[in-house]
């Protein structure tokens, strides 16, 4: 094992990630924070509805995972949301608590009453969205933004200005809006919002650089990117590399349409491919994901990155051979990171159509049975036949039945 950022006891990625030619222009900030939006944007995914108790459980799980900030919801939307946000803030779990608001004084007053530290203040920011979806005159977005951000600041709240549809705006028009808000209203931070997930990673670099040229020096940038084309994680990393400081993300990537950039992917990519540890309790990622899966009713795909249930289950015969040869000591030869590092169950060999002779040997050892080479081949033939016909993995009981029919030494 080398003592390098790409190869540690817990992960093994590519040394190319750390070549000077790759890293020379990085501008990652010293302190990156995760601003979790599972309780707000995550709940906007079709079919998800969190109760107050659900929100409290998820907030506690986020705190245990070391998440820095929680966007707990929209307090003006319903009494239940207000109560949940108030209670989450009252419990002082550790993360800073924010709310999400429209540019309306009633929303701001509700946030004040909840006791949150700050708010994410939304406003439509593309001329076509304002015209077609909101049916507003363009001046209204600017007037509401100035009035509401100034009012929130007077009330002692930190203001993160959140321009909806930022990335489909005409850059000069939207930057004029933002600068006017910063000058005549108030803005502590600016969210770079890719509402529809339509920016490529190459264009993201341009986007962040153009914004940084124009906003007041010292304005914090935050990322809020969606996954409509699967670019949310890559775009988040690109924006951070240009100096953005806060990541808006959700557990499992829950969210509107295709969802938000998923927390677990981002924090693991930062750690293992960029050498940036943002202080997350990485072994809580899988337990947190399983809890959100249970509460939301959204099933995690078995091969889902970082938290999928079958990531560390080996069926392929050739990989089972590697598994047997490498043992636990060299497990990162098979997987880019160790399962226990993210709280996953230990890696194991499973039995199915794709299994090989080493898979059979491993399972024979599990049940304490010896077999000749000829008997092991016969067992493998039956395993493949059953796995192919059922299109499922075998249980230990099914394997034991095959063994009893195939070897002279019977299972007790």
GROMACS .gro file of C-alpha atoms in nm:
model
  412
    1UNK     CA    1   0.000   0.000   0.000
    2UNK     CA    2   0.141   0.341  -0.095
    3UNK     CA    3   0.106   0.648   0.120
    4UNK     CA    4  -0.052   0.860  -0.152
    5UNK     CA    5  -0.388   1.042  -0.180
    6UNK     CA    6  -0.505   0.804  -0.453
    7UNK     CA    7  -0.414   0.484  -0.267
    8UNK     CA    8  -0.485   0.444   0.103
    9UNK     CA    9  -0.605   0.164   0.328
   10UNK     CA   10  -0.964   0.260   0.235
   11UNK     CA   11  -0.961   0.346  -0.136
   12UNK     CA   12  -0.762   0.311  -0.457
   13UNK     CA   13  -0.834   0.552  -0.744
   14UNK     CA   14  -0.611   0.684  -1.024
   15UNK     CA   15  -0.283   0.863  -0.970
   16UNK     CA   16  -0.360   1.062  -1.284
   17UNK     CA   17  -0.612   1.265  -1.081
   18UNK     CA   18  -0.320   1.423  -0.895
   19UNK     CA   19  -0.084   1.501  -1.181
   20UNK     CA   20   0.035   1.863  -1.182
   21UNK     CA   21  -0.099   1.909  -1.534
   22UNK     CA   22  -0.444   1.815  -1.402
   23UNK     CA   23  -0.443   2.012  -1.076
   24UNK     CA   24  -0.247   2.328  -1.164
   25UNK     CA   25  -0.556   2.546  -1.222
   26UNK     CA   26  -0.771   2.417  -0.934
   27UNK     CA   27  -0.915   2.685  -0.705
   28UNK     CA   28  -1.088   2.465  -0.447
   29UNK     CA   29  -1.171   2.667  -0.133
   30UNK     CA   30  -1.019   2.568   0.199
   31UNK     CA   31  -1.359   2.501   0.354
   32UNK     CA   32  -1.633   2.324   0.155
   33UNK     CA   33  -1.973   2.270   0.314
   34UNK     CA   34  -2.264   2.044   0.229
   35UNK     CA   35  -2.604   2.215   0.237
   36UNK     CA   36  -2.851   1.928   0.235
   37UNK     CA   37  -3.182   1.992   0.058
   38UNK     CA   38  -3.339   1.647   0.101
   39UNK     CA   39  -3.616   1.786   0.324
   40UNK     CA   40  -3.714   2.050   0.069
   41UNK     CA   41  -3.610   1.976  -0.289
   42UNK     CA   42  -3.590   1.603  -0.215
   43UNK     CA   43  -3.951   1.602  -0.102
   44UNK     CA   44  -4.050   1.768  -0.430
   45UNK     CA   45  -3.980   1.440  -0.610
   46UNK     CA   46  -4.307   1.300  -0.737
   47UNK     CA   47  -4.474   1.071  -0.485
   48UNK     CA   48  -4.265   1.165  -0.180
   49UNK     CA   49  -4.432   1.309   0.129
   50UNK     CA   50  -4.241   1.342   0.457
   51UNK     CA   51  -4.427   1.367   0.787
   52UNK     CA   52  -4.293   1.577   1.071
   53UNK     CA   53  -4.149   1.264   1.234
   54UNK     CA   54  -3.989   1.165   0.902
   55UNK     CA   55  -3.820   1.502   0.876
   56UNK     CA   56  -3.691   1.482   1.230
   57UNK     CA   57  -3.548   1.135   1.170
   58UNK     CA   58  -3.377   1.242   0.849
   59UNK     CA   59  -3.240   1.558   1.012
   60UNK     CA   60  -3.094   1.348   1.293
   61UNK     CA   61  -2.938   1.114   1.036
   62UNK     CA   62  -2.789   1.408   0.848
   63UNK     CA   63  -2.642   1.542   1.169
   64UNK     CA   64  -2.490   1.202   1.253
   65UNK     CA   65  -2.331   1.198   0.908
   66UNK     CA   66  -2.167   1.533   0.975
   67UNK     CA   67  -2.366   1.736   0.721
   68UNK     CA   68  -2.289   2.104   0.774
   69UNK     CA   69  -2.619   2.271   0.681
   70UNK     CA   70  -2.979   2.154   0.645
   71UNK     CA   71  -3.243   2.326   0.435
   72UNK     CA   72  -3.539   2.212   0.642
   73UNK     CA   73  -3.825   2.322   0.415
   74UNK     CA   74  -4.065   2.607   0.339
   75UNK     CA   75  -4.216   2.728   0.667
   76UNK     CA   76  -4.490   2.929   0.497
   77UNK     CA   77  -4.621   2.632   0.297
   78UNK     CA   78  -4.809   2.452   0.575
   79UNK     CA   79  -4.839   2.440   0.955
   80UNK     CA   80  -4.679   2.094   0.953
   81UNK     CA   81  -4.374   2.220   0.765
   82UNK     CA   82  -4.346   2.513   1.003
   83UNK     CA   83  -4.359   2.280   1.306
   84UNK     CA   84  -4.099   2.046   1.158
   85UNK     CA   85  -3.855   2.329   1.080
   86UNK     CA   86  -3.910   2.486   1.421
   87UNK     CA   87  -3.851   2.153   1.598
   88UNK     CA   88  -3.541   2.067   1.393
   89UNK     CA   89  -3.392   2.406   1.475
   90UNK     CA   90  -3.492   2.380   1.843
   91UNK     CA   91  -3.313   2.046   1.883
   92UNK     CA   92  -2.977   2.203   1.796
   93UNK     CA   93  -2.852   1.887   1.623
   94UNK     CA   94  -2.531   2.045   1.502
   95UNK     CA   95  -2.586   2.152   1.138
   96UNK     CA   96  -2.690   2.510   1.063
   97UNK     CA   97  -3.058   2.528   0.973
   98UNK     CA   98  -3.190   2.722   0.673
   99UNK     CA   99  -3.534   2.763   0.519
  100UNK     CA  100  -3.645   2.814   0.160
  101UNK     CA  101  -3.849   3.125   0.080
  102UNK     CA  102  -4.022   3.305  -0.198
  103UNK     CA  103  -3.964   3.679  -0.227
  104UNK     CA  104  -4.255   3.744   0.009
  105UNK     CA  105  -4.251   3.907   0.353
  106UNK     CA  106  -4.484   3.640   0.491
  107UNK     CA  107  -4.233   3.368   0.402
  108UNK     CA  108  -3.955   3.567   0.566
  109UNK     CA  109  -4.155   3.628   0.884
  110UNK     CA  110  -4.230   3.255   0.908
  111UNK     CA  111  -3.858   3.181   0.878
  112UNK     CA  112  -3.781   3.428   1.154
  113UNK     CA  113  -4.040   3.260   1.376
  114UNK     CA  114  -3.876   2.922   1.311
  115UNK     CA  115  -3.545   3.056   1.438
  116UNK     CA  116  -3.340   2.952   1.134
  117UNK     CA  117  -2.998   3.100   1.067
  118UNK     CA  118  -3.066   3.194   0.708
  119UNK     CA  119  -3.282   3.146   0.404
  120UNK     CA  120  -3.253   3.050   0.044
  121UNK     CA  121  -3.453   3.315  -0.140
  122UNK     CA  122  -3.583   3.214  -0.482
  123UNK     CA  123  -3.675   3.437  -0.773
  124UNK     CA  124  -3.731   3.353  -1.142
  125UNK     CA  125  -3.423   3.468  -1.329
  126UNK     CA  126  -3.472   3.397  -1.697
  127UNK     CA  127  -3.683   3.630  -1.908
  128UNK     CA  128  -3.866   3.343  -2.080
  129UNK     CA  129  -3.958   3.174  -1.750
  130UNK     CA  130  -4.083   3.502  -1.607
  131UNK     CA  131  -4.287   3.567  -1.920
  132UNK     CA  132  -4.429   3.221  -1.986
  133UNK     CA  133  -4.442   3.044  -1.648
  134UNK     CA  134  -4.492   3.331  -1.403
  135UNK     CA  135  -4.673   3.575  -1.635
  136UNK     CA  136  -4.493   3.865  -1.465
  137UNK     CA  137  -4.355   4.186  -1.612
  138UNK     CA  138  -3.976   4.161  -1.600
  139UNK     CA  139  -3.947   4.448  -1.354
  140UNK     CA  140  -4.146   4.254  -1.095
  141UNK     CA  141  -3.873   3.995  -1.039
  142UNK     CA  142  -3.621   4.269  -0.974
  143UNK     CA  143  -3.846   4.472  -0.744
  144UNK     CA  144  -3.951   4.172  -0.536
  145UNK     CA  145  -3.593   4.055  -0.503
  146UNK     CA  146  -3.466   4.388  -0.379
  147UNK     CA  147  -3.749   4.439  -0.134
  148UNK     CA  148  -3.747   4.085   0.006
  149UNK     CA  149  -3.370   4.046   0.045
  150UNK     CA  150  -3.344   4.382   0.223
  151UNK     CA  151  -3.631   4.286   0.453
  152UNK     CA  152  -3.475   3.949   0.536
  153UNK     CA  153  -3.145   4.119   0.617
  154UNK     CA  154  -3.323   4.365   0.847
  155UNK     CA  155  -3.472   4.066   1.027
  156UNK     CA  156  -3.124   3.930   1.095
  157UNK     CA  157  -3.127   3.640   0.847
  158UNK     CA  158  -2.842   3.537   0.621
  159UNK     CA  159  -2.961   3.565   0.260
  160UNK     CA  160  -2.861   3.320  -0.013
  161UNK     CA  161  -3.002   3.461  -0.337
  162UNK     CA  162  -3.135   3.178  -0.554
  163UNK     CA  163  -3.204   3.272  -0.920
  164UNK     CA  164  -3.430   3.004  -1.068
  165UNK     CA  165  -3.333   2.895  -1.422
  166UNK     CA  166  -3.005   3.085  -1.389
  167UNK     CA  167  -2.831   2.872  -1.653
  168UNK     CA  168  -3.088   2.936  -1.927
  169UNK     CA  169  -3.077   3.311  -1.873
  170UNK     CA  170  -2.914   3.572  -2.088
  171UNK     CA  171  -2.597   3.632  -1.887
  172UNK     CA  172  -2.599   4.012  -1.896
  173UNK     CA  173  -2.965   4.042  -1.802
  174UNK     CA  174  -2.945   3.803  -1.508
  175UNK     CA  175  -2.619   3.950  -1.380
  176UNK     CA  176  -2.775   4.297  -1.391
  177UNK     CA  177  -3.058   4.157  -1.177
  178UNK     CA  178  -2.815   3.999  -0.931
  179UNK     CA  179  -2.594   4.308  -0.903
  180UNK     CA  180  -2.895   4.532  -0.848
  181UNK     CA  181  -3.013   4.301  -0.568
  182UNK     CA  182  -2.666   4.304  -0.412
  183UNK     CA  183  -2.650   4.685  -0.435
  184UNK     CA  184  -3.006   4.789  -0.345
  185UNK     CA  185  -3.122   4.486  -0.151
  186UNK     CA  186  -2.898   4.236   0.024
  187UNK     CA  187  -2.705   3.922  -0.072
  188UNK     CA  188  -2.471   3.726   0.154
  189UNK     CA  189  -2.427   3.445  -0.097
  190UNK     CA  190  -2.530   3.361  -0.452
  191UNK     CA  191  -2.656   3.019  -0.557
  192UNK     CA  192  -2.544   2.902  -0.900
  193UNK     CA  193  -2.868   2.732  -0.997
  194UNK     CA  194  -2.891   2.484  -1.284
  195UNK     CA  195  -3.264   2.427  -1.236
  196UNK     CA  196  -3.304   2.194  -1.533
  197UNK     CA  197  -2.960   2.030  -1.532
  198UNK     CA  198  -2.875   2.169  -1.875
  199UNK     CA  199  -2.514   2.285  -1.838
  200UNK     CA  200  -2.224   2.069  -1.952
  201UNK     CA  201  -1.918   2.037  -1.728
  202UNK     CA  202  -1.716   2.236  -1.982
  203UNK     CA  203  -1.970   2.520  -1.979
  204UNK     CA  204  -1.985   2.511  -1.598
  205UNK     CA  205  -1.629   2.642  -1.580
  206UNK     CA  206  -1.728   2.934  -1.804
  207UNK     CA  207  -2.042   2.996  -1.596
  208UNK     CA  208  -1.859   3.022  -1.265
  209UNK     CA  209  -1.578   3.233  -1.407
  210UNK     CA  210  -1.821   3.480  -1.565
  211UNK     CA  211  -2.019   3.516  -1.243
  212UNK     CA  212  -1.704   3.567  -1.035
  213UNK     CA  213  -1.591   3.848  -1.268
  214UNK     CA  214  -1.904   4.049  -1.193
  215UNK     CA  215  -2.017   3.988  -0.835
  216UNK     CA  216  -1.878   4.182  -0.538
  217UNK     CA  217  -1.552   4.036  -0.407
  218UNK     CA  218  -1.605   3.803  -0.114
  219UNK     CA  219  -1.955   3.694  -0.217
  220UNK     CA  220  -1.989   3.324  -0.138
  221UNK     CA  221  -2.095   3.100  -0.425
  222UNK     CA  222  -2.315   2.795  -0.368
  223UNK     CA  223  -2.402   2.519  -0.616
  224UNK     CA  224  -2.749   2.381  -0.682
  225UNK     CA  225  -2.745   2.147  -0.981
  226UNK     CA  226  -2.999   1.897  -1.110
  227UNK     CA  227  -2.946   1.560  -1.275
  228UNK     CA  228  -3.164   1.576  -1.588
  229UNK     CA  229  -2.868   1.475  -1.803
  230UNK     CA  230  -2.671   1.309  -1.524
  231UNK     CA  231  -2.421   1.596  -1.500
  232UNK     CA  232  -2.499   1.723  -1.149
  233UNK     CA  233  -2.204   1.560  -0.974
  234UNK     CA  234  -1.950   1.653  -1.241
  235UNK     CA  235  -2.084   2.009  -1.254
  236UNK     CA  236  -2.063   2.039  -0.877
  237UNK     CA  237  -1.699   1.931  -0.878
  238UNK     CA  238  -1.622   2.171  -1.164
  239UNK     CA  239  -1.782   2.462  -0.979
  240UNK     CA  240  -1.596   2.381  -0.657
  241UNK     CA  241  -1.270   2.369  -0.852
  242UNK     CA  242  -1.346   2.726  -0.960
  243UNK     CA  243  -1.397   2.841  -0.601
  244UNK     CA  244  -1.761   2.769  -0.508
  245UNK     CA  245  -1.781   2.693  -0.137
  246UNK     CA  246  -2.117   2.531  -0.058
  247UNK     CA  247  -2.285   2.232  -0.224
  248UNK     CA  248  -2.663   2.195  -0.232
  249UNK     CA  249  -2.728   1.821  -0.259
  250UNK     CA  250  -2.967   1.547  -0.150
  251UNK     CA  251  -2.935   1.197  -0.009
  252UNK     CA  252  -2.974   0.951  -0.300
  253UNK     CA  253  -3.008   1.244  -0.539
  254UNK     CA  254  -3.378   1.282  -0.455
  255UNK     CA  255  -3.547   1.585  -0.607
  256UNK     CA  256  -3.760   1.737  -0.878
  257UNK     CA  257  -3.772   1.534  -1.204
  258UNK     CA  258  -3.437   1.348  -1.227
  259UNK     CA  259  -3.332   1.480  -0.889
  260UNK     CA  260  -3.046   1.678  -0.741
  261UNK     CA  261  -2.676   1.606  -0.730
  262UNK     CA  262  -2.639   1.322  -0.475
  263UNK     CA  263  -2.446   1.392  -0.157
  264UNK     CA  264  -2.279   1.053  -0.128
  265UNK     CA  265  -2.129   1.068  -0.478
  266UNK     CA  266  -1.996   1.420  -0.434
  267UNK     CA  267  -1.828   1.371  -0.097
  268UNK     CA  268  -1.667   1.042  -0.202
  269UNK     CA  269  -1.543   1.190  -0.530
  270UNK     CA  270  -1.391   1.487  -0.347
  271UNK     CA  271  -1.217   1.260  -0.099
  272UNK     CA  272  -1.084   0.988  -0.325
  273UNK     CA  273  -1.021   1.170  -0.655
  274UNK     CA  274  -0.924   1.515  -0.530
  275UNK     CA  275  -0.783   1.447  -0.183
  276UNK     CA  276  -1.036   1.682  -0.020
  277UNK     CA  277  -1.181   1.565   0.310
  278UNK     CA  278  -1.472   1.790   0.406
  279UNK     CA  279  -1.524   1.630   0.745
  280UNK     CA  280  -1.816   1.400   0.666
  281UNK     CA  281  -1.864   1.081   0.870
  282UNK     CA  282  -1.828   0.859   0.565
  283UNK     CA  283  -1.930   0.540   0.744
  284UNK     CA  284  -2.277   0.693   0.794
  285UNK     CA  285  -2.345   0.732   0.420
  286UNK     CA  286  -2.496   0.386   0.368
  287UNK     CA  287  -2.707   0.384   0.688
  288UNK     CA  288  -2.836   0.732   0.602
  289UNK     CA  289  -2.924   0.623   0.249
  290UNK     CA  290  -3.109   0.315   0.374
  291UNK     CA  291  -3.308   0.526   0.619
  292UNK     CA  292  -3.407   0.776   0.350
  293UNK     CA  293  -3.497   0.485   0.121
  294UNK     CA  294  -3.729   0.343   0.386
  295UNK     CA  295  -3.893   0.677   0.468
  296UNK     CA  296  -3.928   0.802   0.109
  297UNK     CA  297  -4.036   0.471  -0.044
  298UNK     CA  298  -3.791   0.531  -0.330
  299UNK     CA  299  -3.600   0.207  -0.387
  300UNK     CA  300  -3.224   0.237  -0.430
  301UNK     CA  301  -3.103   0.057  -0.743
  302UNK     CA  302  -2.884  -0.236  -0.639
  303UNK     CA  303  -2.595  -0.104  -0.847
  304UNK     CA  304  -2.634   0.256  -0.729
  305UNK     CA  305  -2.294   0.418  -0.673
  306UNK     CA  306  -2.163   0.424  -0.314
  307UNK     CA  307  -2.484   0.297  -0.147
  308UNK     CA  308  -2.627   0.024  -0.375
  309UNK     CA  309  -2.688  -0.306  -0.197
  310UNK     CA  310  -2.503  -0.520  -0.452
  311UNK     CA  311  -2.193  -0.307  -0.507
  312UNK     CA  312  -1.981  -0.542  -0.301
  313UNK     CA  313  -2.148  -0.870  -0.397
  314UNK     CA  314  -1.934  -1.070  -0.637
  315UNK     CA  315  -2.106  -1.308  -0.882
  316UNK     CA  316  -1.864  -1.316  -1.175
  317UNK     CA  317  -1.638  -1.620  -1.166
  318UNK     CA  318  -1.323  -1.427  -1.257
  319UNK     CA  319  -1.385  -1.167  -0.985
  320UNK     CA  320  -1.454  -1.445  -0.734
  321UNK     CA  321  -1.107  -1.573  -0.822
  322UNK     CA  322  -0.963  -1.230  -0.750
  323UNK     CA  323  -1.164  -1.215  -0.428
  324UNK     CA  324  -1.016  -1.544  -0.312
  325UNK     CA  325  -0.662  -1.451  -0.409
  326UNK     CA  326  -0.662  -1.098  -0.269
  327UNK     CA  327  -0.836  -1.161   0.061
  328UNK     CA  328  -0.937  -0.872   0.282
  329UNK     CA  329  -0.588  -0.721   0.281
  330UNK     CA  330  -0.596  -0.628  -0.089
  331UNK     CA  331  -0.970  -0.572  -0.131
  332UNK     CA  332  -0.922  -0.241  -0.313
  333UNK     CA  333  -0.789  -0.442  -0.607
  334UNK     CA  334  -1.153  -0.547  -0.660
  335UNK     CA  335  -1.337  -0.232  -0.548
  336UNK     CA  336  -1.234   0.137  -0.560
  337UNK     CA  337  -1.310   0.170  -0.188
  338UNK     CA  338  -1.373  -0.061   0.103
  339UNK     CA  339  -1.739  -0.129   0.183
  340UNK     CA  340  -1.702  -0.061   0.554
  341UNK     CA  341  -1.561   0.285   0.482
  342UNK     CA  342  -1.909   0.401   0.374
  343UNK     CA  343  -2.092   0.179   0.622
  344UNK     CA  344  -2.172  -0.100   0.373
  345UNK     CA  345  -2.181  -0.468   0.477
  346UNK     CA  346  -1.863  -0.665   0.410
  347UNK     CA  347  -1.792  -0.778   0.054
  348UNK     CA  348  -1.897  -1.132  -0.025
  349UNK     CA  349  -1.927  -1.383  -0.308
  350UNK     CA  350  -2.282  -1.463  -0.419
  351UNK     CA  351  -2.400  -1.753  -0.631
  352UNK     CA  352  -2.577  -1.730  -0.966
  353UNK     CA  353  -2.560  -1.791  -1.338
  354UNK     CA  354  -2.234  -1.596  -1.365
  355UNK     CA  355  -2.051  -1.789  -1.092
  356UNK     CA  356  -1.730  -1.984  -1.144
  357UNK     CA  357  -1.543  -2.269  -0.982
  358UNK     CA  358  -1.387  -2.041  -0.718
  359UNK     CA  359  -1.736  -1.928  -0.618
  360UNK     CA  360  -1.828  -2.290  -0.555
  361UNK     CA  361  -1.511  -2.348  -0.352
  362UNK     CA  362  -1.583  -2.043  -0.136
  363UNK     CA  363  -1.940  -2.154  -0.067
  364UNK     CA  364  -1.832  -2.511   0.005
  365UNK     CA  365  -1.600  -2.369   0.270
  366UNK     CA  366  -1.894  -2.172   0.412
  367UNK     CA  367  -2.098  -2.484   0.469
  368UNK     CA  368  -1.800  -2.696   0.571
  369UNK     CA  369  -1.809  -2.951   0.288
  370UNK     CA  370  -1.523  -3.091   0.086
  371UNK     CA  371  -1.560  -3.186  -0.278
  372UNK     CA  372  -1.338  -3.327  -0.552
  373UNK     CA  373  -1.266  -3.124  -0.864
  374UNK     CA  374  -1.517  -3.335  -1.056
  375UNK     CA  375  -1.785  -3.281  -0.789
  376UNK     CA  376  -1.718  -2.904  -0.780
  377UNK     CA  377  -1.763  -2.889  -1.159
  378UNK     CA  378  -2.090  -3.081  -1.129
  379UNK     CA  379  -2.212  -2.840  -0.859
  380UNK     CA  380  -2.120  -2.542  -1.074
  381UNK     CA  381  -2.315  -2.682  -1.367
  382UNK     CA  382  -2.629  -2.713  -1.153
  383UNK     CA  383  -2.576  -2.368  -1.000
  384UNK     CA  384  -2.556  -2.208  -1.344
  385UNK     CA  385  -2.864  -2.396  -1.463
  386UNK     CA  386  -3.071  -2.289  -1.162
  387UNK     CA  387  -2.946  -1.930  -1.176
  388UNK     CA  388  -3.027  -1.911  -1.545
  389UNK     CA  389  -3.377  -2.056  -1.510
  390UNK     CA  390  -3.479  -1.846  -1.208
  391UNK     CA  391  -3.286  -1.533  -1.314
  392UNK     CA  392  -3.202  -1.489  -0.946
  393UNK     CA  393  -2.915  -1.545  -0.707
  394UNK     CA  394  -2.917  -1.874  -0.518
  395UNK     CA  395  -2.989  -1.900  -0.149
  396UNK     CA  396  -2.764  -2.102   0.078
  397UNK     CA  397  -3.047  -2.357   0.107
  398UNK     CA  398  -3.064  -2.402  -0.270
  399UNK     CA  399  -2.688  -2.441  -0.290
  400UNK     CA  400  -2.692  -2.695  -0.007
  401UNK     CA  401  -2.956  -2.902  -0.189
  402UNK     CA  402  -2.739  -2.906  -0.503
  403UNK     CA  403  -2.434  -3.007  -0.297
  404UNK     CA  404  -2.621  -3.294  -0.132
  405UNK     CA  405  -2.719  -3.424  -0.474
  406UNK     CA  406  -2.368  -3.392  -0.615
  407UNK     CA  407  -2.111  -3.502  -0.354
  408UNK     CA  408  -2.053  -3.808  -0.144
  409UNK     CA  409  -2.005  -3.601   0.174
  410UNK     CA  410  -2.351  -3.479   0.268
  411UNK     CA  411  -2.425  -3.156   0.451
  412UNK     CA  412  -2.525  -3.224   0.810
   0.00000   0.00000   0.00000
